[in-house]
Amino acid sequence: MRRLTLKSLWARKRRAVGASIAVIIGVAFLAATMVLGDAMTKGIDALFVEGYSGTDVEVRNSTQLSGEAFAPAAIDASIAEVVATVAGVTDVRPIAEGTAQLVDADGKGIGGNGPPTIGTTWIDFDRNPYVLTEGRAPTGPGEVVIDTGTADTGDLAVGTVTQVRTPDVHDMTIVGLAELRSGSEMGGVTFTWFDAATARELLLGDDGSVTIIDIGVADGYDVEAVRAEVSALLPPGTEALTGAELSDEALQQMEDDFLGFFKVFLLAFALIALLVATFSIANTFSIMVAQRTRESALLRAIGASRRQVLASVFVEALLIGVVASAIGLAAGVGLASGLNALMTAAGFGIPSGSMSPSVSTAVTALAVGTVVTIVAAVAPAIRAARVAPLAAMRDVAIDRSGTNWVRAACGVLLTAAGVVSLVFATEIGDAPVSVAALASLATFVGVVLLGPVVARFAAGAIGAPIAALRGTNGKLARRNATRNPRRTAGTASALMIGTAVVALFASLGSSIKHSFTELLDESFGGDLVVRHDGFSGAGLPLEIEGELAALPEVDTVVPLRDSPIIIDGDEDWVLATDMSQLLDIASVGDVNGVFRDAGVNELAVSTRWADDNDIALGSMVSVTFADGQAADLSVVATYTEANLMGDLLMSTETLDPHLSNPTNFLVMLGLADGVSLEAGREAVEAVAGPFGQPLVESSDDYLDAQAAQLDQMLGLVYGLLALAVIIALIGIANTLSLSLYERTRELGLLRAVGQSRRALRATVRWESVIIALFGTVGGLALGTFMCWGLVKAIAVSEGFGTFAPSYATLAIILGVAVVSGVLAAWRPARRASKLDVLEAIATA
């Protein structure tokens, strides 16, 4: 039996290749996500290790909050004199750090869209991980050194005079270029180095503070022992860590804040691709087993047991799974390199190490691909083992497996339960989003189970217009699609999964944009906003508020700045603004308490946050700010709408003393009566220009900019989902190709009675279109329905969300499905039309 299985597999190489394609693509994407994630982890780890290689011990503020990693709280510079007395300390380097955004040769800010724009002190010492590649170190005001990557991006060079935003705008001469000793790329992070005095003045206000103090330890001294002695001398609110601890902490923070999410994000799409591939594999094996029915029956007739026939199919699946998974693993390595290059070209590059797969990645990819293949072959293998010996005496080459009542009943129950739960998710329990998610999953599984039950009717209904319009060719295509409902459903289900997820994200993205538009219209009553492009740049200096307020065209100026805080033991974000004017330009719903007059050490909170934390008007809450200072704040007001302004609001006078360099991320403006939008914009742009040429936008412009960012993210999602759709289309092509073998005699007879090659190709193409439409229409309906339920649950849970699907996008997806169905059938149709008529008729 083993020799027979191997010979059978070798004799049908094309069939084996067809079964392998879906496995290869699915495993390739899985391997690519794992390899890319591992490479990024290794690259970032190496970057942090090298970045801290010159630091044996570091003294810093002990309060470290999310979002403050590259603009941390300051400490007293005099601590440097204290720690210098510890035995074993060879050098002490006070360093000021903050945000400094460079301007390129065209006057636009460099970076600021995620990776930090770091300004810091240049230190001349032998172990500095950054080395000059050109020019010299900065020696006074007006001089900077920048990293080579930023210089290339901004078309800057030694001797160039450019601007640096801190957020105040300063003219600086670039006197040197530097990079890591290893020459490693820094993944979009920008560095601007100043001399020590300039760094303190621009980044910290030169108030006798620094950000960190780096300490070098002499050879022969134990770093941990020195750190312990340094810690004993530090004042409260400061701490000392070793370079190794700092590197591990930075990597963990990157893993928690971005890298972990990114890897899970990619892995989710890899699993979707594998799920789609599983349907294609199962369908392929069903056809393969059906085509070998007579062969299996003959084996049973000459004495082979059911166990042996079952084992034969399993061995074939195992071999295909192992070989295809190995090829997929190799392809995944190349795909990972391509994805990394694509991300780098798009400006989202992340430092990465070697793209070679780790042992765990290789084992996982091979195991998953093999197991998926074997699992997909289980049902066909069992059917093969049940073939009766007498089946060898009759024509049974067609897979006649239909549906059963158990499958139909399970499908109906799951679908009904899912639909009902999704419709009433907001009335079931206290977590409507979780209920909606589980209900969506149940609905999805139920629809897949019901596929073969409804396939005959659905394919018939979809094919009816084709049969009416395309004559005999259309009728044949319709009958071919309906006569094997299990196969049609299995092939269409793969496509349905891909299109359902695409429809879900498309409708969700459209709903979010529509909801944001409604929210802005309802909550923002101003005319203009002033902001810098990006969200991790230097921001807007505080001086801009007074300049704008002095304009006769401007009536109201409301600044917005934010910061992480610890409130009642939990980390959160607070928004600081001019509480007396905020309600003149923005709506926060119904207000209770003293909102406009909220002063120092007073807080306004949303009613949702208050309910969740059992807080009432007059309550005192404990807050720790980014600088480590703690204060008890009184809750003096509550408001009902938190979607635009967040859950926590305080005055700028409360927050500013706790920030090293306060900046605005946005300034909202209301124009004076009678001032047109264009006239107001021109006046504001003239005043705002010297502050770094910030964007001056109307509410519509601002909304369009936010929508563009969402569209960019959705573009990435669509690109990843396209792979799943491609796998599904390959499955359609593979199914058609293999099913044509079992219809060889039928095709020969059609040709013999007068059907032309062109008509035969048209029949196969229309059959593919029917299957593609079945999967796509089902996927679009399912994805849109799931989105409706999720948006409804989000609206109740978060108070934000309106269901507004993009019908144009859904129509485009449907049109692409029709075209893709034609393309998927192109090769099978050509092969069918080239069959020799007499040989086809003589086929057993």
GROMACS .gro file of N, CA and C in nm, residues 403-525:
model
  369
  403THR      N    1  -2.544   1.662   0.159
  403THR     CA    2  -2.552   1.712   0.295
  403THR      C    3  -2.624   1.610   0.382
  404ASN      N    4  -2.616   1.629   0.513
  404ASN     CA    5  -2.689   1.541   0.603
  404ASN      C    6  -2.767   1.627   0.702
  405TRP      N    7  -2.863   1.561   0.765
  405TRP     CA    8  -2.952   1.636   0.854
  405TRP      C    9  -2.878   1.690   0.976
  406VAL      N   10  -2.776   1.621   1.023
  406VAL     CA   11  -2.700   1.669   1.139
  406VAL      C   12  -2.633   1.802   1.106
  407ARG      N   13  -2.566   1.805   0.990
  407ARG     CA   14  -2.500   1.928   0.949
  407ARG      C   15  -2.602   2.041   0.931
  408ALA      N   16  -2.713   2.009   0.865
  408ALA     CA   17  -2.815   2.110   0.840
  408ALA      C   18  -2.873   2.163   0.972
  409ALA      N   19  -2.901   2.071   1.065
  409ALA     CA   20  -2.958   2.113   1.193
  409ALA      C   21  -2.861   2.201   1.271
  410CYS      N   22  -2.733   2.159   1.275
  410CYS     CA   23  -2.632   2.240   1.346
  410CYS      C   24  -2.618   2.378   1.281
  411GLY      N   25  -2.620   2.379   1.149
  411GLY     CA   26  -2.608   2.507   1.079
  411GLY      C   27  -2.724   2.600   1.109
  412VAL      N   28  -2.846   2.545   1.107
  412VAL     CA   29  -2.965   2.626   1.134
  412VAL      C   30  -2.961   2.679   1.277
  413LEU      N   31  -2.928   2.591   1.372
  413LEU     CA   32  -2.927   2.632   1.513
  413LEU      C   33  -2.821   2.740   1.538
  414LEU      N   34  -2.700   2.719   1.486
  414LEU     CA   35  -2.593   2.816   1.507
  414LEU      C   36  -2.626   2.949   1.441
  415THR      N   37  -2.674   2.943   1.318
  415THR     CA   38  -2.707   3.066   1.247
  415THR      C   39  -2.818   3.142   1.318
  416ALA      N   40  -2.921   3.070   1.356
  416ALA     CA   41  -3.033   3.135   1.426
  416ALA      C   42  -2.988   3.196   1.558
  417ALA      N   43  -2.910   3.119   1.635
  417ALA     CA   44  -2.861   3.170   1.764
  417ALA      C   45  -2.772   3.292   1.744
  418GLY      N   46  -2.686   3.285   1.642
  418GLY     CA   47  -2.597   3.398   1.616
  418GLY      C   48  -2.671   3.522   1.573
  419VAL      N   49  -2.767   3.506   1.482
  419VAL     CA   50  -2.843   3.621   1.432
  419VAL      C   51  -2.924   3.685   1.545
  420VAL      N   52  -2.994   3.603   1.622
  420VAL     CA   53  -3.075   3.656   1.732
  420VAL      C   54  -2.986   3.727   1.835
  421SER      N   55  -2.873   3.665   1.870
  421SER     CA   56  -2.783   3.725   1.969
  421SER      C   57  -2.724   3.855   1.918
  422LEU      N   58  -2.695   3.859   1.788
  422LEU     CA   59  -2.636   3.981   1.732
  422LEU      C   60  -2.740   4.094   1.729
  423VAL      N   61  -2.862   4.060   1.695
  423VAL     CA   62  -2.968   4.161   1.690
  423VAL      C   63  -2.995   4.218   1.829
  424PHE      N   64  -2.992   4.130   1.931
  424PHE     CA   65  -3.025   4.173   2.067
  424PHE      C   66  -2.902   4.180   2.157
  425ALA      N   67  -2.784   4.200   2.097
  425ALA     CA   68  -2.659   4.204   2.175
  425ALA      C   69  -2.659   4.314   2.280
  426THR      N   70  -2.723   4.425   2.248
  426THR     CA   71  -2.724   4.538   2.342
  426THR      C   72  -2.813   4.514   2.462
  427GLU      N   73  -2.893   4.409   2.457
  427GLU     CA   74  -2.984   4.381   2.568
  427GLU      C   75  -2.944   4.255   2.645
  428ILE      N   76  -2.828   4.197   2.608
  428ILE     CA   77  -2.781   4.074   2.673
  428ILE      C   78  -2.656   4.106   2.753
  429GLY      N   79  -2.664   4.104   2.883
  429GLY     CA   80  -2.547   4.123   2.967
  429GLY      C   81  -2.497   4.267   2.967
  430ASP      N   82  -2.378   4.284   3.027
  430ASP     CA   83  -2.319   4.417   3.042
  430ASP      C   84  -2.206   4.443   2.945
  431ALA      N   85  -2.179   4.349   2.856
  431ALA     CA   86  -2.069   4.366   2.761
  431ALA      C   87  -2.121   4.343   2.620
  432PRO      N   88  -2.192   4.439   2.563
  432PRO     CA   89  -2.255   4.418   2.432
  432PRO      C   90  -2.155   4.391   2.319
  433VAL      N   91  -2.036   4.452   2.327
  433VAL     CA   92  -1.938   4.430   2.221
  433VAL      C   93  -1.890   4.285   2.221
  434SER      N   94  -1.866   4.229   2.339
  434SER     CA   95  -1.825   4.089   2.349
  434SER      C   96  -1.936   3.996   2.300
  435VAL      N   97  -2.059   4.027   2.337
  435VAL     CA   98  -2.172   3.946   2.293
  435VAL      C   99  -2.184   3.952   2.141
  436ALA      N  100  -2.168   4.072   2.086
  436ALA     CA  101  -2.178   4.089   1.940
  436ALA      C  102  -2.067   4.012   1.868
  437ALA      N  103  -1.947   4.014   1.926
  437ALA     CA  104  -1.835   3.943   1.863
  437ALA      C  105  -1.861   3.792   1.862
  438LEU      N  106  -1.906   3.738   1.975
  438LEU     CA  107  -1.935   3.594   1.982
  438LEU      C  108  -2.052   3.558   1.891
  439ALA      N  109  -2.153   3.644   1.886
  439ALA     CA  110  -2.268   3.619   1.799
  439ALA      C  111  -2.226   3.621   1.652
  440SER      N  112  -2.136   3.711   1.617
  440SER     CA  113  -2.086   3.716   1.480
  440SER      C  114  -2.013   3.587   1.444
  441LEU      N  115  -1.932   3.538   1.538
  441LEU     CA  116  -1.859   3.413   1.514
  441LEU      C  117  -1.957   3.297   1.495
  442ALA      N  118  -2.060   3.290   1.581
  442ALA     CA  119  -2.159   3.182   1.569
  442ALA      C  120  -2.232   3.191   1.436
  443THR      N  121  -2.268   3.312   1.396
  443THR     CA  122  -2.336   3.330   1.267
  443THR      C  123  -2.249   3.285   1.153
  444PHE      N  124  -2.123   3.323   1.161
  444PHE     CA  125  -2.028   3.288   1.056
  444PHE      C  126  -2.014   3.135   1.042
  445VAL      N  127  -1.993   3.067   1.154
  445VAL     CA  128  -1.978   2.921   1.151
  445VAL      C  129  -2.107   2.856   1.101
  446GLY      N  130  -2.220   2.907   1.148
  446GLY     CA  131  -2.348   2.852   1.104
  446GLY      C  132  -2.369   2.865   0.955
  447VAL      N  133  -2.334   2.980   0.899
  447VAL     CA  134  -2.349   3.001   0.754
  447VAL      C  135  -2.259   2.905   0.677
  448VAL      N  136  -2.136   2.884   0.726
  448VAL     CA  137  -2.045   2.790   0.658
  448VAL      C  138  -2.104   2.649   0.660
  449LEU      N  139  -2.160   2.609   0.775
  449LEU     CA  140  -2.221   2.476   0.783
  449LEU      C  141  -2.341   2.463   0.690
  450LEU      N  142  -2.416   2.572   0.674
  450LEU     CA  143  -2.534   2.569   0.589
  450LEU      C  144  -2.502   2.579   0.441
  451GLY      N  145  -2.375   2.604   0.409
  451GLY     CA  146  -2.337   2.623   0.270
  451GLY      C  147  -2.388   2.516   0.175
  452PRO      N  148  -2.358   2.390   0.199
  452PRO     CA  149  -2.406   2.285   0.108
  452PRO      C  150  -2.558   2.274   0.105
  453VAL      N  151  -2.624   2.314   0.215
  453VAL     CA  152  -2.770   2.303   0.222
  453VAL      C  153  -2.835   2.402   0.127
  454VAL      N  154  -2.777   2.522   0.121
  454VAL     CA  155  -2.838   2.627   0.039
  454VAL      C  156  -2.768   2.643  -0.095
  455ALA      N  157  -2.658   2.569  -0.116
  455ALA     CA  158  -2.578   2.590  -0.237
  455ALA      C  159  -2.658   2.565  -0.363
  456ARG      N  160  -2.736   2.457  -0.366
  456ARG     CA  161  -2.811   2.425  -0.487
  456ARG      C  162  -2.909   2.537  -0.522
  457PHE      N  163  -2.983   2.582  -0.420
  457PHE     CA  164  -3.079   2.689  -0.444
  457PHE      C  165  -3.009   2.820  -0.480
  458ALA      N  166  -2.902   2.855  -0.403
  458ALA     CA  167  -2.834   2.982  -0.426
  458ALA      C  168  -2.768   2.986  -0.563
  459ALA      N  169  -2.698   2.876  -0.598
  459ALA     CA  170  -2.632   2.872  -0.728
  459ALA      C  171  -2.735   2.876  -0.840
  460GLY      N  172  -2.849   2.810  -0.817
  460GLY     CA  173  -2.954   2.813  -0.917
  460GLY      C  174  -3.011   2.952  -0.935
  461ALA      N  175  -3.032   3.022  -0.824
  461ALA     CA  176  -3.087   3.158  -0.831
  461ALA      C  177  -2.989   3.253  -0.898
  462ILE      N  178  -2.860   3.242  -0.860
  462ILE     CA  179  -2.759   3.329  -0.919
  462ILE      C  180  -2.740   3.297  -1.067
  463GLY      N  181  -2.750   3.169  -1.099
  463GLY     CA  182  -2.727   3.128  -1.237
  463GLY      C  183  -2.847   3.147  -1.327
  464ALA      N  184  -2.965   3.175  -1.271
  464ALA     CA  185  -3.085   3.189  -1.355
  464ALA      C  186  -3.072   3.300  -1.460
  465PRO      N  187  -3.029   3.420  -1.422
  465PRO     CA  188  -3.012   3.523  -1.525
  465PRO      C  189  -2.909   3.485  -1.631
  466ILE      N  190  -2.802   3.417  -1.584
  466ILE     CA  191  -2.698   3.375  -1.678
  466ILE      C  192  -2.754   3.273  -1.776
  467ALA      N  193  -2.834   3.180  -1.723
  467ALA     CA  194  -2.895   3.079  -1.811
  467ALA      C  195  -2.990   3.144  -1.911
  468ALA      N  196  -3.061   3.248  -1.866
  468ALA     CA  197  -3.156   3.314  -1.953
  468ALA      C  198  -3.086   3.398  -2.060
  469LEU      N  199  -2.975   3.458  -2.023
  469LEU     CA  200  -2.908   3.550  -2.115
  469LEU      C  201  -2.803   3.482  -2.203
  470ARG      N  202  -2.744   3.374  -2.154
  470ARG     CA  203  -2.634   3.311  -2.227
  470ARG      C  204  -2.672   3.180  -2.293
  471GLY      N  205  -2.799   3.148  -2.296
  471GLY     CA  206  -2.847   3.031  -2.369
  471GLY      C  207  -2.795   2.900  -2.315
  472THR      N  208  -2.759   2.811  -2.406
  472THR     CA  209  -2.715   2.676  -2.368
  472THR      C  210  -2.592   2.680  -2.279
  473ASN      N  211  -2.497   2.766  -2.312
  473ASN     CA  212  -2.376   2.775  -2.230
  473ASN      C  213  -2.409   2.815  -2.086
  474GLY      N  214  -2.500   2.909  -2.070
  474GLY     CA  215  -2.540   2.951  -1.937
  474GLY      C  216  -2.614   2.842  -1.862
  475LYS      N  217  -2.699   2.768  -1.933
  475LYS     CA  218  -2.773   2.659  -1.868
  475LYS      C  219  -2.679   2.549  -1.821
  476LEU      N  220  -2.582   2.514  -1.904
  476LEU     CA  221  -2.486   2.412  -1.864
  476LEU      C  222  -2.403   2.458  -1.744
  477ALA      N  223  -2.361   2.583  -1.745
  477ALA     CA  224  -2.283   2.637  -1.634
  477ALA      C  225  -2.364   2.633  -1.505
  478ARG      N  226  -2.493   2.668  -1.515
  478ARG     CA  227  -2.579   2.667  -1.398
  478ARG      C  228  -2.596   2.525  -1.345
  479ARG      N  229  -2.618   2.428  -1.434
  479ARG     CA  230  -2.637   2.290  -1.389
  479ARG      C  231  -2.509   2.234  -1.327
  480ASN      N  232  -2.395   2.267  -1.385
  480ASN     CA  233  -2.268   2.220  -1.328
  480ASN      C  234  -2.247   2.274  -1.187
  481ALA      N  235  -2.289   2.399  -1.164
  481ALA     CA  236  -2.270   2.460  -1.032
  481ALA      C  237  -2.366   2.404  -0.929
  482THR      N  238  -2.485   2.357  -0.973
  482THR     CA  239  -2.586   2.311  -0.878
  482THR      C  240  -2.584   2.161  -0.853
  483ARG      N  241  -2.521   2.084  -0.939
  483ARG     CA  242  -2.534   1.938  -0.925
  483ARG      C  243  -2.445   1.881  -0.814
  484ASN      N  244  -2.347   1.958  -0.766
  484ASN     CA  245  -2.265   1.911  -0.654
  484ASN      C  246  -2.260   2.022  -0.549
  485PRO      N  247  -2.364   2.033  -0.468
  485PRO     CA  248  -2.374   2.146  -0.374
  485PRO      C  249  -2.261   2.151  -0.273
  486ARG      N  250  -2.212   2.034  -0.228
  486ARG     CA  251  -2.104   2.035  -0.129
  486ARG      C  252  -1.979   2.099  -0.188
  487ARG      N  253  -1.946   2.061  -0.311
  487ARG     CA  254  -1.825   2.115  -0.373
  487ARG      C  255  -1.841   2.264  -0.401
  488THR      N  256  -1.957   2.303  -0.453
  488THR     CA  257  -1.982   2.444  -0.482
  488THR      C  258  -1.974   2.526  -0.353
  489ALA      N  259  -2.035   2.475  -0.246
  489ALA     CA  260  -2.033   2.547  -0.119
  489ALA      C  261  -1.892   2.554  -0.063
  490GLY      N  262  -1.817   2.444  -0.070
  490GLY     CA  263  -1.680   2.445  -0.019
  490GLY      C  264  -1.592   2.543  -0.093
  491THR      N  265  -1.606   2.545  -0.227
  491THR     CA  266  -1.527   2.639  -0.306
  491THR      C  267  -1.568   2.782  -0.277
  492ALA      N  268  -1.698   2.807  -0.270
  492ALA     CA  269  -1.747   2.943  -0.246
  492ALA      C  270  -1.719   2.989  -0.103
  493SER      N  271  -1.716   2.894  -0.007
  493SER     CA  272  -1.693   2.932   0.133
  493SER      C  273  -1.557   2.997   0.152
  494ALA      N  274  -1.456   2.947   0.080
  494ALA     CA  275  -1.324   3.008   0.091
  494ALA      C  276  -1.328   3.154   0.050
  495LEU      N  277  -1.398   3.182  -0.060
  495LEU     CA  278  -1.410   3.320  -0.106
  495LEU      C  279  -1.500   3.401  -0.012
  496MET      N  280  -1.601   3.336   0.043
  496MET     CA  281  -1.693   3.404   0.133
  496MET      C  282  -1.620   3.455   0.257
  497ILE      N  283  -1.526   3.376   0.309
  497ILE     CA  284  -1.451   3.419   0.427
  497ILE      C  285  -1.375   3.547   0.397
  498GLY      N  286  -1.301   3.546   0.285
  498GLY     CA  287  -1.222   3.663   0.249
  498GLY      C  288  -1.308   3.787   0.228
  499THR      N  289  -1.416   3.773   0.150
  499THR     CA  290  -1.500   3.890   0.121
  499THR      C  291  -1.578   3.933   0.245
  500ALA      N  292  -1.612   3.840   0.333
  500ALA     CA  293  -1.683   3.879   0.456
  500ALA      C  294  -1.595   3.968   0.542
  501VAL      N  295  -1.468   3.932   0.557
  501VAL     CA  296  -1.377   4.014   0.637
  501VAL      C  297  -1.352   4.148   0.569
  502VAL      N  298  -1.336   4.146   0.436
  502VAL     CA  299  -1.319   4.272   0.363
  502VAL      C  300  -1.441   4.362   0.382
  503ALA      N  301  -1.560   4.304   0.366
  503ALA     CA  302  -1.683   4.381   0.383
  503ALA      C  303  -1.695   4.434   0.525
  504LEU      N  304  -1.656   4.353   0.623
  504LEU     CA  305  -1.661   4.396   0.763
  504LEU      C  306  -1.574   4.519   0.785
  505PHE      N  307  -1.449   4.513   0.738
  505PHE     CA  308  -1.358   4.625   0.760
  505PHE      C  309  -1.399   4.746   0.676
  506ALA      N  310  -1.446   4.722   0.553
  506ALA     CA  311  -1.488   4.834   0.468
  506ALA      C  312  -1.606   4.907   0.532
  507SER      N  313  -1.704   4.831   0.577
  507SER     CA  314  -1.822   4.892   0.639
  507SER      C  315  -1.786   4.956   0.773
  508LEU      N  316  -1.696   4.891   0.847
  508LEU     CA  317  -1.656   4.947   0.976
  508LEU      C  318  -1.579   5.078   0.956
  509GLY      N  319  -1.488   5.079   0.858
  509GLY     CA  320  -1.414   5.202   0.830
  509GLY      C  321  -1.506   5.314   0.786
  510SER      N  322  -1.601   5.282   0.698
  510SER     CA  323  -1.697   5.382   0.652
  510SER      C  324  -1.783   5.432   0.767
  511SER      N  325  -1.822   5.341   0.855
  511SER     CA  326  -1.905   5.380   0.970
  511SER      C  327  -1.828   5.469   1.066
  512ILE      N  328  -1.700   5.438   1.088
  512ILE     CA  329  -1.619   5.520   1.177
  512ILE      C  330  -1.604   5.661   1.121
  513LYS      N  331  -1.577   5.670   0.991
  513LYS     CA  332  -1.563   5.803   0.929
  513LYS      C  333  -1.694   5.881   0.939
  514HIS      N  334  -1.804   5.813   0.912
  514HIS     CA  335  -1.934   5.881   0.920
  514HIS      C  336  -1.962   5.924   1.064
  515SER      N  337  -1.930   5.837   1.159
  515SER     CA  338  -1.954   5.869   1.300
  515SER      C  339  -1.868   5.985   1.345
  516PHE      N  340  -1.742   5.987   1.299
  516PHE     CA  341  -1.652   6.096   1.335
  516PHE      C  342  -1.702   6.228   1.277
  517THR      N  343  -1.756   6.222   1.155
  517THR     CA  344  -1.813   6.342   1.094
  517THR      C  345  -1.929   6.395   1.179
  518GLU      N  346  -2.018   6.305   1.218
  518GLU     CA  347  -2.131   6.346   1.301
  518GLU      C  348  -2.083   6.403   1.433
  519LEU      N  349  -1.983   6.335   1.492
  519LEU     CA  350  -1.932   6.380   1.622
  519LEU      C  351  -1.872   6.519   1.612
  520LEU      N  352  -1.794   6.542   1.508
  520LEU     CA  353  -1.730   6.673   1.491
  520LEU      C  354  -1.836   6.780   1.467
  521ASP      N  355  -1.936   6.747   1.386
  521ASP     CA  356  -2.043   6.844   1.359
  521ASP      C  357  -2.120   6.879   1.487
  522GLU      N  358  -2.142   6.778   1.570
  522GLU     CA  359  -2.222   6.799   1.691
  522GLU      C  360  -2.141   6.861   1.804
  523SER      N  361  -2.010   6.825   1.811
  523SER     CA  362  -1.931   6.864   1.928
  523SER      C  363  -1.841   6.983   1.905
  524PHE      N  364  -1.800   7.009   1.782
  524PHE     CA  365  -1.708   7.119   1.756
  524PHE      C  366  -1.782   7.233   1.689
  525GLY      N  367  -1.795   7.343   1.760
  525GLY     CA  368  -1.864   7.459   1.706
  525GLY      C  369  -1.771   7.565   1.656
   0.00000   0.00000   0.00000
